[in-house]
Amino acid sequence: MEQKYYLVLAEISIFQTVWLIPRKDGSIGWTDEIKQAKPFLSYEEAKNKTEAHMQSVFEFIASYKIIEFSKEELDDFLIATS
């Protein structure tokens, strides 16, 4: 079975959406450029880390969308998988 990758697009204000960036130290960063986004390796990891991050930053879970990609689709957007 082909490995799937998951990017998270989150609405952080009424005027701004960002791509989440999982970091090696476990923290989460943000970017407004899809090419700078980094994929999560599972849907559950994306969901759990996104919700925990939002709860700690905003004290509620804001709107977000988890989008599944194949390796080829990430390559099309020039997004590294490692």
Short mmCIF file of C-alpha atoms in Angstrom, two decimals:
data_model
loop_
_atom_site.label_atom_id
_atom_site.label_comp_id
_atom_site.label_asym_id
_atom_site.label_seq_id
_atom_site.Cartn_x
_atom_site.Cartn_y
_atom_site.Cartn_z
CA MET A 1 0.00 0.00 0.00
CA GLU A 2 1.28 3.44 -0.93
CA GLN A 3 2.32 5.78 1.90
CA LYS A 4 -0.07 8.71 2.30
CA TYR A 5 0.89 12.09 3.72
CA TYR A 6 -1.32 14.66 5.43
CA LEU A 7 -1.15 18.44 5.36
CA VAL A 8 -3.23 20.59 7.69
CA LEU A 9 -4.76 23.90 6.63
CA ALA A 10 -5.98 25.85 9.68
CA GLU A 11 -7.98 29.05 10.03
CA ILE A 12 -6.25 31.14 12.69
CA SER A 13 -8.34 34.27 12.19
CA ILE A 14 -11.24 35.34 10.01
CA PHE A 15 -8.74 36.71 7.49
CA GLN A 16 -5.93 34.15 7.66
CA THR A 17 -5.38 30.47 7.00
CA VAL A 18 -2.03 28.76 7.48
CA TRP A 19 -0.39 25.42 6.77
CA LEU A 20 0.88 23.66 9.87
CA ILE A 21 4.48 22.50 10.11
CA PRO A 22 5.25 19.59 12.45
CA ARG A 23 8.74 20.06 13.88
CA LYS A 24 11.19 17.38 14.99
CA ASP A 25 10.96 18.58 18.61
CA GLY A 26 7.19 17.92 18.60
CA SER A 27 6.15 21.57 18.35
CA ILE A 28 4.04 23.01 15.53
CA GLY A 29 4.92 25.96 13.30
CA TRP A 30 2.82 27.86 10.74
CA THR A 31 3.38 29.07 7.20
CA ASP A 32 1.16 30.71 4.62
CA GLU A 33 3.16 29.09 1.77
CA ILE A 34 2.19 25.53 0.81
CA LYS A 35 5.75 24.87 -0.39
CA GLN A 36 6.99 25.42 3.18
CA ALA A 37 4.45 23.03 4.70
CA LYS A 38 5.58 19.67 6.07
CA PRO A 39 3.41 16.56 6.03
CA PHE A 40 2.24 14.47 8.94
CA LEU A 41 2.69 10.74 8.39
CA SER A 42 -0.80 9.69 9.52
CA TYR A 43 -4.28 11.16 9.73
CA GLU A 44 -4.43 10.49 13.48
CA GLU A 45 -1.10 12.23 14.08
CA ALA A 46 -2.31 15.26 12.09
CA LYS A 47 -5.62 15.38 13.98
CA ASN A 48 -4.20 14.85 17.47
CA LYS A 49 -1.27 17.25 17.13
CA THR A 50 -3.39 19.93 15.43
CA GLU A 51 -6.08 19.83 18.10
CA ALA A 52 -3.55 19.81 20.96
CA HIS A 53 -1.69 22.76 19.40
CA MET A 54 -4.87 24.78 18.89
CA GLN A 55 -6.06 24.05 22.42
CA SER A 56 -2.74 25.28 23.86
CA VAL A 57 -2.53 28.39 21.65
CA PHE A 58 -6.16 29.49 21.33
CA GLU A 59 -7.80 27.58 24.21
CA PHE A 60 -10.29 26.15 21.70
CA ILE A 61 -10.13 24.11 18.52
CA ALA A 62 -10.36 26.38 15.49
CA SER A 63 -11.47 25.29 12.01
CA TYR A 64 -9.00 23.12 10.16
CA LYS A 65 -8.88 20.70 7.24
CA ILE A 66 -6.67 17.63 6.91
CA ILE A 67 -5.80 16.96 3.27
CA GLU A 68 -4.39 13.62 2.11
CA PHE A 69 -1.60 13.58 -0.48
CA SER A 70 0.41 10.92 -2.24
CA LYS A 71 4.19 11.30 -2.59
CA GLU A 72 3.71 12.31 -6.24
CA GLU A 73 1.19 15.00 -5.33
CA LEU A 74 3.57 16.46 -2.73
CA ASP A 75 6.33 16.41 -5.34
CA ASP A 76 4.05 18.41 -7.66
CA PHE A 77 3.87 21.12 -4.97
CA LEU A 78 7.63 20.82 -4.29
CA ILE A 79 6.94 19.69 -0.70
CA ALA A 80 9.60 17.50 0.91
CA THR A 81 8.47 14.36 2.71
CA SER A 82 11.41 14.21 5.12
#
